[in-house]
Amino acid sequence: MKILVPVKRVIDYNVKVRVKSDNSDVDLANVKMSMNPFCEIAIEEAVRLKEAGVASEVIAVSIGDKACQEQIRTALALGADRGIQIETESAPDALSAAKLLKAVVLEEQPTLVIMGKQSIDSDNNQTGQMLAALLDYPQATFASEVKVEGDKVQVTREIDGGLQTIEVSLPAVITTDLRLNEPRYASLPNIMKAKRKPMAVKTPAELGVEVGNKITLMAVNPPAERKAGIKVASVDELMDKLKNEAKVI
């Protein structure tokens, strides 16, 4: 079984995001970038399936400029076998990303696509569903447990009411949730080995895909600062403030 895992370059989740002074976008100058956390979970799950003998090869693919090769190398250090960069000057929208990934899937013919349910920058939660629709593959989103049995995959999903277990036929698209696993850290020897693993660079033109972005970013604004909390002397005062000031009861 071959597993394809898309990974995305985003601002590190430990970094406090700054907005440009003109509110045109997020300030990326001198900001630490890393792999999207949900993509890390997807890579970890694919590598675990390989270690269990279920998969024979894990391929990491990323869309973006040359800088995203850093995240592909990270995926290789975590256990992926080879990488593919789809070179674009700017980040495409979710539909264009899904079309590019579809072209890679048709070329590589993986049995399973495992990807993060969303990226922490745009938070759209769209690409996985769009990819499955374009490929006409069954999909299992928000996975918290994955079991491959023959040509079927049993996936436990996190839903509003609790957990739901479904079974889908391969090939399929799975998107990962937070509780699926805990990603490992890349060891220094594996980081060094990752430098020698193959990485192909492709363009949208080579894949026969026209990249576009139908979403216009109008403005970016930081959240309003929270007011300082206060201490109350009694339960009666607390109830009065909740009722008359906060108006929540």
PDB file of C-alpha atoms in Angstrom:
ATOM      1  CA  MET A   1       0.000   0.000   0.000  1.00  0.00           C
ATOM      2  CA  LYS A   2       1.196   3.478  -0.889  1.00  0.00           C
ATOM      3  CA  ILE A   3       0.077   6.401   1.306  1.00  0.00           C
ATOM      4  CA  LEU A   4       0.105  10.035   0.183  1.00  0.00           C
ATOM      5  CA  VAL A   5       0.236  12.736   2.868  1.00  0.00           C
ATOM      6  CA  PRO A   6      -0.161  16.438   1.981  1.00  0.00           C
ATOM      7  CA  VAL A   7       1.680  18.778   4.371  1.00  0.00           C
ATOM      8  CA  LYS A   8       1.398  22.559   4.660  1.00  0.00           C
ATOM      9  CA  ARG A   9       3.800  25.280   5.805  1.00  0.00           C
ATOM     10  CA  VAL A  10       2.177  27.552   8.408  1.00  0.00           C
ATOM     11  CA  ILE A  11       3.176  29.890  11.222  1.00  0.00           C
ATOM     12  CA  ASP A  12       4.359  27.832  14.179  1.00  0.00           C
ATOM     13  CA  TYR A  13       1.474  27.317  16.598  1.00  0.00           C
ATOM     14  CA  ASN A  14       3.608  28.593  19.507  1.00  0.00           C
ATOM     15  CA  VAL A  15       4.123  31.972  17.829  1.00  0.00           C
ATOM     16  CA  LYS A  16       1.874  34.922  18.633  1.00  0.00           C
ATOM     17  CA  VAL A  17       0.496  36.070  15.290  1.00  0.00           C
ATOM     18  CA  ARG A  18       1.024  39.732  14.372  1.00  0.00           C
ATOM     19  CA  VAL A  19      -1.058  41.742  11.919  1.00  0.00           C
ATOM     20  CA  LYS A  20       0.541  44.185   9.479  1.00  0.00           C
ATOM     21  CA  SER A  21       0.130  47.852  10.308  1.00  0.00           C
ATOM     22  CA  ASP A  22      -2.109  48.411   7.265  1.00  0.00           C
ATOM     23  CA  ASN A  23      -4.290  45.391   8.176  1.00  0.00           C
ATOM     24  CA  SER A  24      -3.660  43.894   4.748  1.00  0.00           C
ATOM     25  CA  ASP A  25      -2.472  40.493   6.017  1.00  0.00           C
ATOM     26  CA  VAL A  26      -0.633  38.607   8.728  1.00  0.00           C
ATOM     27  CA  ASP A  27       2.975  39.720   9.235  1.00  0.00           C
ATOM     28  CA  LEU A  28       5.295  36.852   8.246  1.00  0.00           C
ATOM     29  CA  ALA A  29       8.575  38.778   8.526  1.00  0.00           C
ATOM     30  CA  ASN A  30      11.076  36.897  10.715  1.00  0.00           C
ATOM     31  CA  VAL A  31       8.340  34.562  11.942  1.00  0.00           C
ATOM     32  CA  LYS A  32       9.084  30.916  12.723  1.00  0.00           C
ATOM     33  CA  MET A  33       7.282  28.601  10.295  1.00  0.00           C
ATOM     34  CA  SER A  34       6.587  24.911  10.779  1.00  0.00           C
ATOM     35  CA  MET A  35       4.442  22.028   9.566  1.00  0.00           C
ATOM     36  CA  ASN A  36       0.721  22.374  10.201  1.00  0.00           C
ATOM     37  CA  PRO A  37      -0.029  20.366  13.407  1.00  0.00           C
ATOM     38  CA  PHE A  38      -2.811  18.341  11.776  1.00  0.00           C
ATOM     39  CA  CYS A  39      -0.412  17.451   8.942  1.00  0.00           C
ATOM     40  CA  GLU A  40       2.091  16.196  11.548  1.00  0.00           C
ATOM     41  CA  ILE A  41      -0.614  13.895  12.882  1.00  0.00           C
ATOM     42  CA  ALA A  42      -1.297  12.657   9.338  1.00  0.00           C
ATOM     43  CA  ILE A  43       2.405  11.907   8.755  1.00  0.00           C
ATOM     44  CA  GLU A  44       2.637  10.101  12.090  1.00  0.00           C
ATOM     45  CA  GLU A  45      -0.368   7.913  11.271  1.00  0.00           C
ATOM     46  CA  ALA A  46       1.015   7.046   7.833  1.00  0.00           C
ATOM     47  CA  VAL A  47       4.420   6.154   9.310  1.00  0.00           C
ATOM     48  CA  ARG A  48       2.762   3.991  11.984  1.00  0.00           C
ATOM     49  CA  LEU A  49       0.861   2.113   9.282  1.00  0.00           C
ATOM     50  CA  LYS A  50       4.143   1.557   7.467  1.00  0.00           C
ATOM     51  CA  GLU A  51       5.842   0.347  10.653  1.00  0.00           C
ATOM     52  CA  ALA A  52       2.937  -2.060  11.224  1.00  0.00           C
ATOM     53  CA  GLY A  53       3.516  -3.547   7.779  1.00  0.00           C
ATOM     54  CA  VAL A  54       0.247  -2.190   6.362  1.00  0.00           C
ATOM     55  CA  ALA A  55       1.910   0.347   4.057  1.00  0.00           C
ATOM     56  CA  SER A  56       5.023  -0.010   1.942  1.00  0.00           C
ATOM     57  CA  GLU A  57       5.696   3.658   1.073  1.00  0.00           C
ATOM     58  CA  VAL A  58       4.784   7.084   2.454  1.00  0.00           C
ATOM     59  CA  ILE A  59       4.946  10.112   0.159  1.00  0.00           C
ATOM     60  CA  ALA A  60       4.821  13.680   1.515  1.00  0.00           C
ATOM     61  CA  VAL A  61       3.600  16.416  -0.830  1.00  0.00           C
ATOM     62  CA  SER A  62       3.459  20.163  -0.276  1.00  0.00           C
ATOM     63  CA  ILE A  63       2.248  23.111  -2.339  1.00  0.00           C
ATOM     64  CA  GLY A  64       4.156  26.394  -2.295  1.00  0.00           C
ATOM     65  CA  ASP A  65       7.454  28.089  -3.023  1.00  0.00           C
ATOM     66  CA  LYS A  66      10.898  26.661  -2.278  1.00  0.00           C
ATOM     67  CA  ALA A  67      10.507  27.376   1.453  1.00  0.00           C
ATOM     68  CA  CYS A  68       7.963  24.558   1.807  1.00  0.00           C
ATOM     69  CA  GLN A  69      10.764  22.067   1.097  1.00  0.00           C
ATOM     70  CA  GLU A  70      11.700  22.546   4.759  1.00  0.00           C
ATOM     71  CA  GLN A  71       8.384  20.996   5.806  1.00  0.00           C
ATOM     72  CA  ILE A  72       8.791  18.169   3.302  1.00  0.00           C
ATOM     73  CA  ARG A  73      12.241  17.430   4.765  1.00  0.00           C
ATOM     74  CA  THR A  74      10.649  17.405   8.219  1.00  0.00           C
ATOM     75  CA  ALA A  75       8.134  14.831   6.993  1.00  0.00           C
ATOM     76  CA  LEU A  76      10.990  12.770   5.555  1.00  0.00           C
ATOM     77  CA  ALA A  77      12.802  12.958   8.896  1.00  0.00           C
ATOM     78  CA  LEU A  78       9.657  11.710  10.619  1.00  0.00           C
ATOM     79  CA  GLY A  79       9.577   8.629   8.403  1.00  0.00           C
ATOM     80  CA  ALA A  80       8.207   9.492   4.969  1.00  0.00           C
ATOM     81  CA  ASP A  81      10.114   7.858   2.087  1.00  0.00           C
ATOM     82  CA  ARG A  82      10.096  10.615  -0.521  1.00  0.00           C
ATOM     83  CA  GLY A  83       8.700  14.059  -1.132  1.00  0.00           C
ATOM     84  CA  ILE A  84       7.000  16.040  -3.867  1.00  0.00           C
ATOM     85  CA  GLN A  85       6.903  19.834  -4.027  1.00  0.00           C
ATOM     86  CA  ILE A  86       4.291  21.465  -6.249  1.00  0.00           C
ATOM     87  CA  GLU A  87       5.908  24.817  -6.936  1.00  0.00           C
ATOM     88  CA  THR A  88       3.602  27.845  -6.803  1.00  0.00           C
ATOM     89  CA  GLU A  89       4.420  31.499  -6.142  1.00  0.00           C
ATOM     90  CA  SER A  90       1.472  32.091  -3.840  1.00  0.00           C
ATOM     91  CA  ALA A  91      -0.790  29.897  -1.754  1.00  0.00           C
ATOM     92  CA  PRO A  92      -3.720  28.645  -3.864  1.00  0.00           C
ATOM     93  CA  ASP A  93      -7.254  28.450  -2.542  1.00  0.00           C
ATOM     94  CA  ALA A  94      -8.689  25.172  -1.260  1.00  0.00           C
ATOM     95  CA  LEU A  95     -10.190  24.146  -4.600  1.00  0.00           C
ATOM     96  CA  SER A  96      -6.955  24.742  -6.534  1.00  0.00           C
ATOM     97  CA  ALA A  97      -5.021  22.845  -3.857  1.00  0.00           C
ATOM     98  CA  ALA A  98      -7.473  19.946  -4.172  1.00  0.00           C
ATOM     99  CA  LYS A  99      -7.083  19.935  -7.968  1.00  0.00           C
ATOM    100  CA  LEU A 100      -3.278  19.858  -7.659  1.00  0.00           C
ATOM    101  CA  LEU A 101      -3.455  17.021  -5.134  1.00  0.00           C
ATOM    102  CA  LYS A 102      -5.869  15.154  -7.389  1.00  0.00           C
ATOM    103  CA  ALA A 103      -3.314  15.316 -10.215  1.00  0.00           C
ATOM    104  CA  VAL A 104      -0.629  13.922  -7.907  1.00  0.00           C
ATOM    105  CA  VAL A 105      -2.954  11.138  -6.732  1.00  0.00           C
ATOM    106  CA  LEU A 106      -3.743  10.133 -10.320  1.00  0.00           C
ATOM    107  CA  GLU A 107      -0.019  10.101 -11.092  1.00  0.00           C
ATOM    108  CA  GLU A 108       1.161   8.252  -7.968  1.00  0.00           C
ATOM    109  CA  GLN A 109      -1.909   6.015  -7.493  1.00  0.00           C
ATOM    110  CA  PRO A 110      -1.768   5.793  -3.676  1.00  0.00           C
ATOM    111  CA  THR A 111      -4.179   3.454  -1.955  1.00  0.00           C
ATOM    112  CA  LEU A 112      -4.795   5.932   0.852  1.00  0.00           C
ATOM    113  CA  VAL A 113      -4.578   9.705   1.263  1.00  0.00           C
ATOM    114  CA  ILE A 114      -4.203  10.867   4.862  1.00  0.00           C
ATOM    115  CA  MET A 115      -4.271  14.613   5.485  1.00  0.00           C
ATOM    116  CA  GLY A 116      -4.957  17.085   8.261  1.00  0.00           C
ATOM    117  CA  LYS A 117      -8.587  18.083   8.676  1.00  0.00           C
ATOM    118  CA  GLN A 118      -7.590  21.761   8.341  1.00  0.00           C
ATOM    119  CA  SER A 119      -4.642  24.132   8.476  1.00  0.00           C
ATOM    120  CA  ILE A 120      -4.281  26.497  11.408  1.00  0.00           C
ATOM    121  CA  ASP A 121      -3.798  29.554   9.178  1.00  0.00           C
ATOM    122  CA  SER A 122      -6.921  29.603   6.998  1.00  0.00           C
ATOM    123  CA  ASP A 123      -8.937  27.108   9.128  1.00  0.00           C
ATOM    124  CA  ASN A 124     -11.148  26.308   6.128  1.00  0.00           C
ATOM    125  CA  ASN A 125     -11.533  22.535   6.585  1.00  0.00           C
ATOM    126  CA  GLN A 126     -12.298  22.136   2.874  1.00  0.00           C
ATOM    127  CA  THR A 127      -9.407  20.620   0.939  1.00  0.00           C
ATOM    128  CA  GLY A 128      -9.818  17.015   2.092  1.00  0.00           C
ATOM    129  CA  GLN A 129     -13.518  16.942   1.259  1.00  0.00           C
ATOM    130  CA  MET A 130     -12.930  18.626  -2.098  1.00  0.00           C
ATOM    131  CA  LEU A 131     -10.163  16.169  -2.979  1.00  0.00           C
ATOM    132  CA  ALA A 132     -12.378  13.187  -2.178  1.00  0.00           C
ATOM    133  CA  ALA A 133     -15.179  14.667  -4.298  1.00  0.00           C
ATOM    134  CA  LEU A 134     -12.874  15.349  -7.268  1.00  0.00           C
ATOM    135  CA  LEU A 135     -11.471  11.808  -7.099  1.00  0.00           C
ATOM    136  CA  ASP A 136     -14.881  10.269  -6.374  1.00  0.00           C
ATOM    137  CA  TYR A 137     -13.266   8.483  -3.416  1.00  0.00           C
ATOM    138  CA  PRO A 138     -14.997   7.618  -0.143  1.00  0.00           C
ATOM    139  CA  GLN A 139     -13.937   9.927   2.675  1.00  0.00           C
ATOM    140  CA  ALA A 140     -13.690   9.705   6.457  1.00  0.00           C
ATOM    141  CA  THR A 141     -13.169  13.061   8.158  1.00  0.00           C
ATOM    142  CA  PHE A 142     -12.120  13.997  11.726  1.00  0.00           C
ATOM    143  CA  ALA A 143     -10.517  10.593  12.341  1.00  0.00           C
ATOM    144  CA  SER A 144      -9.518   9.732  15.919  1.00  0.00           C
ATOM    145  CA  GLU A 145      -8.751   6.061  15.149  1.00  0.00           C
ATOM    146  CA  VAL A 146      -7.835   4.285  11.901  1.00  0.00           C
ATOM    147  CA  LYS A 147      -7.783   0.505  11.324  1.00  0.00           C
ATOM    148  CA  VAL A 148      -6.917  -0.919   7.907  1.00  0.00           C
ATOM    149  CA  GLU A 149      -8.347  -4.379   7.262  1.00  0.00           C
ATOM    150  CA  GLY A 150      -7.765  -5.713   3.751  1.00  0.00           C
ATOM    151  CA  ASP A 151      -9.401  -3.400   1.239  1.00  0.00           C
ATOM    152  CA  LYS A 152     -11.438  -1.621   3.936  1.00  0.00           C
ATOM    153  CA  VAL A 153     -10.617   1.075   6.487  1.00  0.00           C
ATOM    154  CA  GLN A 154     -12.509   1.379   9.744  1.00  0.00           C
ATOM    155  CA  VAL A 155     -12.433   4.956  10.992  1.00  0.00           C
ATOM    156  CA  THR A 156     -13.672   6.326  14.298  1.00  0.00           C
ATOM    157  CA  ARG A 157     -14.773   9.920  13.788  1.00  0.00           C
ATOM    158  CA  GLU A 158     -15.190  12.737  16.272  1.00  0.00           C
ATOM    159  CA  ILE A 159     -18.637  14.289  15.882  1.00  0.00           C
ATOM    160  CA  ASP A 160     -20.712  16.739  17.912  1.00  0.00           C
ATOM    161  CA  GLY A 161     -22.557  13.954  19.708  1.00  0.00           C
ATOM    162  CA  GLY A 162     -19.473  11.886  20.552  1.00  0.00           C
ATOM    163  CA  LEU A 163     -17.869   9.225  18.349  1.00  0.00           C
ATOM    164  CA  GLN A 164     -19.007   7.581  15.124  1.00  0.00           C
ATOM    165  CA  THR A 165     -17.372   4.532  13.528  1.00  0.00           C
ATOM    166  CA  ILE A 166     -17.657   4.035   9.782  1.00  0.00           C
ATOM    167  CA  GLU A 167     -16.083   1.704   7.231  1.00  0.00           C
ATOM    168  CA  VAL A 168     -14.918   2.877   3.813  1.00  0.00           C
ATOM    169  CA  SER A 169     -13.473   1.021   0.841  1.00  0.00           C
ATOM    170  CA  LEU A 170      -9.991   1.713  -0.488  1.00  0.00           C
ATOM    171  CA  PRO A 171      -8.809   3.882  -2.129  1.00  0.00           C
ATOM    172  CA  ALA A 172     -10.031   6.579   0.225  1.00  0.00           C
ATOM    173  CA  VAL A 173      -9.306  10.000   1.725  1.00  0.00           C
ATOM    174  CA  ILE A 174      -8.980  10.362   5.505  1.00  0.00           C
ATOM    175  CA  THR A 175      -8.623  13.634   7.410  1.00  0.00           C
ATOM    176  CA  THR A 176      -7.099  13.568  10.875  1.00  0.00           C
ATOM    177  CA  ASP A 177      -8.290  15.025  14.162  1.00  0.00           C
ATOM    178  CA  LEU A 178      -6.177  15.939  17.193  1.00  0.00           C
ATOM    179  CA  ARG A 179      -6.723  12.761  19.200  1.00  0.00           C
ATOM    180  CA  LEU A 180      -5.663  10.335  16.457  1.00  0.00           C
ATOM    181  CA  ASN A 181      -2.072  10.132  17.752  1.00  0.00           C
ATOM    182  CA  GLU A 182       0.824  12.062  19.250  1.00  0.00           C
ATOM    183  CA  PRO A 183       3.466  12.882  16.615  1.00  0.00           C
ATOM    184  CA  ARG A 184       7.044  11.834  17.333  1.00  0.00           C
ATOM    185  CA  TYR A 185      10.062  14.107  17.341  1.00  0.00           C
ATOM    186  CA  ALA A 186      12.553  13.779  14.502  1.00  0.00           C
ATOM    187  CA  SER A 187      15.886  12.436  15.766  1.00  0.00           C
ATOM    188  CA  LEU A 188      19.150  13.940  14.566  1.00  0.00           C
ATOM    189  CA  PRO A 189      20.168  10.789  12.601  1.00  0.00           C
ATOM    190  CA  ASN A 190      16.801  10.800  10.822  1.00  0.00           C
ATOM    191  CA  ILE A 191      17.138  14.521  10.056  1.00  0.00           C
ATOM    192  CA  MET A 192      20.497  13.789   8.413  1.00  0.00           C
ATOM    193  CA  LYS A 193      19.044  10.816   6.498  1.00  0.00           C
ATOM    194  CA  ALA A 194      16.165  12.999   5.268  1.00  0.00           C
ATOM    195  CA  LYS A 195      18.634  15.146   3.321  1.00  0.00           C
ATOM    196  CA  ARG A 196      19.435  12.134   1.120  1.00  0.00           C
ATOM    197  CA  LYS A 197      15.844  11.074   0.497  1.00  0.00           C
ATOM    198  CA  PRO A 198      14.459  11.937  -2.970  1.00  0.00           C
ATOM    199  CA  MET A 199      12.327  15.027  -3.512  1.00  0.00           C
ATOM    200  CA  ALA A 200      10.702  15.823  -6.854  1.00  0.00           C
ATOM    201  CA  VAL A 201       9.659  19.329  -7.864  1.00  0.00           C
ATOM    202  CA  LYS A 202       6.658  19.693 -10.143  1.00  0.00           C
ATOM    203  CA  THR A 203       4.767  22.675 -11.494  1.00  0.00           C
ATOM    204  CA  PRO A 204       1.005  23.089 -11.908  1.00  0.00           C
ATOM    205  CA  ALA A 205       1.559  23.213 -15.670  1.00  0.00           C
ATOM    206  CA  GLU A 206       3.262  19.802 -15.588  1.00  0.00           C
ATOM    207  CA  LEU A 207       0.279  18.452 -13.681  1.00  0.00           C
ATOM    208  CA  GLY A 208      -2.171  20.041 -16.119  1.00  0.00           C
ATOM    209  CA  VAL A 209      -3.790  22.244 -13.469  1.00  0.00           C
ATOM    210  CA  GLU A 210      -4.525  25.961 -13.699  1.00  0.00           C
ATOM    211  CA  VAL A 211      -4.033  27.491 -10.266  1.00  0.00           C
ATOM    212  CA  GLY A 212      -6.263  30.326  -9.162  1.00  0.00           C
ATOM    213  CA  ASN A 213      -7.597  31.991  -6.060  1.00  0.00           C
ATOM    214  CA  LYS A 214     -11.237  32.981  -6.031  1.00  0.00           C
ATOM    215  CA  ILE A 215     -11.012  34.355  -2.488  1.00  0.00           C
ATOM    216  CA  THR A 216     -10.088  38.015  -1.974  1.00  0.00           C
ATOM    217  CA  LEU A 217      -8.609  38.958   1.385  1.00  0.00           C
ATOM    218  CA  MET A 218     -10.205  42.268   2.325  1.00  0.00           C
ATOM    219  CA  ALA A 219      -8.587  42.914   5.715  1.00  0.00           C
ATOM    220  CA  VAL A 220      -7.085  41.209   8.741  1.00  0.00           C
ATOM    221  CA  ASN A 221      -7.807  42.495  12.241  1.00  0.00           C
ATOM    222  CA  PRO A 222      -6.520  41.234  15.576  1.00  0.00           C
ATOM    223  CA  PRO A 223      -9.127  40.143  18.129  1.00  0.00           C
ATOM    224  CA  ALA A 224     -10.316  42.783  20.558  1.00  0.00           C
ATOM    225  CA  GLU A 225      -8.301  42.900  23.754  1.00  0.00           C
ATOM    226  CA  ARG A 226     -10.022  41.325  26.703  1.00  0.00           C
ATOM    227  CA  LYS A 227     -10.892  43.555  29.619  1.00  0.00           C
ATOM    228  CA  ALA A 228      -9.183  42.884  32.922  1.00  0.00           C
ATOM    229  CA  GLY A 229     -11.087  40.684  35.331  1.00  0.00           C
ATOM    230  CA  ILE A 230     -12.427  41.876  38.662  1.00  0.00           C
ATOM    231  CA  LYS A 231     -12.899  40.346  42.089  1.00  0.00           C
ATOM    232  CA  VAL A 232     -16.252  40.378  43.817  1.00  0.00           C
ATOM    233  CA  ALA A 233     -16.862  40.291  47.523  1.00  0.00           C
ATOM    234  CA  SER A 234     -19.844  37.963  47.567  1.00  0.00           C
ATOM    235  CA  VAL A 235     -22.003  35.581  45.568  1.00  0.00           C
ATOM    236  CA  ASP A 236     -24.793  38.175  45.598  1.00  0.00           C
ATOM    237  CA  GLU A 237     -22.490  40.734  43.950  1.00  0.00           C
ATOM    238  CA  LEU A 238     -21.409  38.156  41.380  1.00  0.00           C
ATOM    239  CA  MET A 239     -24.999  37.320  40.505  1.00  0.00           C
ATOM    240  CA  ASP A 240     -25.834  41.021  40.227  1.00  0.00           C
ATOM    241  CA  LYS A 241     -22.977  41.666  37.799  1.00  0.00           C
ATOM    242  CA  LEU A 242     -23.783  38.580  35.703  1.00  0.00           C
ATOM    243  CA  LYS A 243     -27.391  39.694  35.474  1.00  0.00           C
ATOM    244  CA  ASN A 244     -27.108  43.459  35.073  1.00  0.00           C
ATOM    245  CA  GLU A 245     -23.661  44.032  33.536  1.00  0.00           C
ATOM    246  CA  ALA A 246     -22.746  40.892  31.586  1.00  0.00           C
ATOM    247  CA  LYS A 247     -26.436  40.089  30.974  1.00  0.00           C
ATOM    248  CA  VAL A 248     -25.741  36.378  30.704  1.00  0.00           C
ATOM    249  CA  ILE A 249     -28.431  35.278  33.136  1.00  0.00           C
TER     250      ILE A 249
END
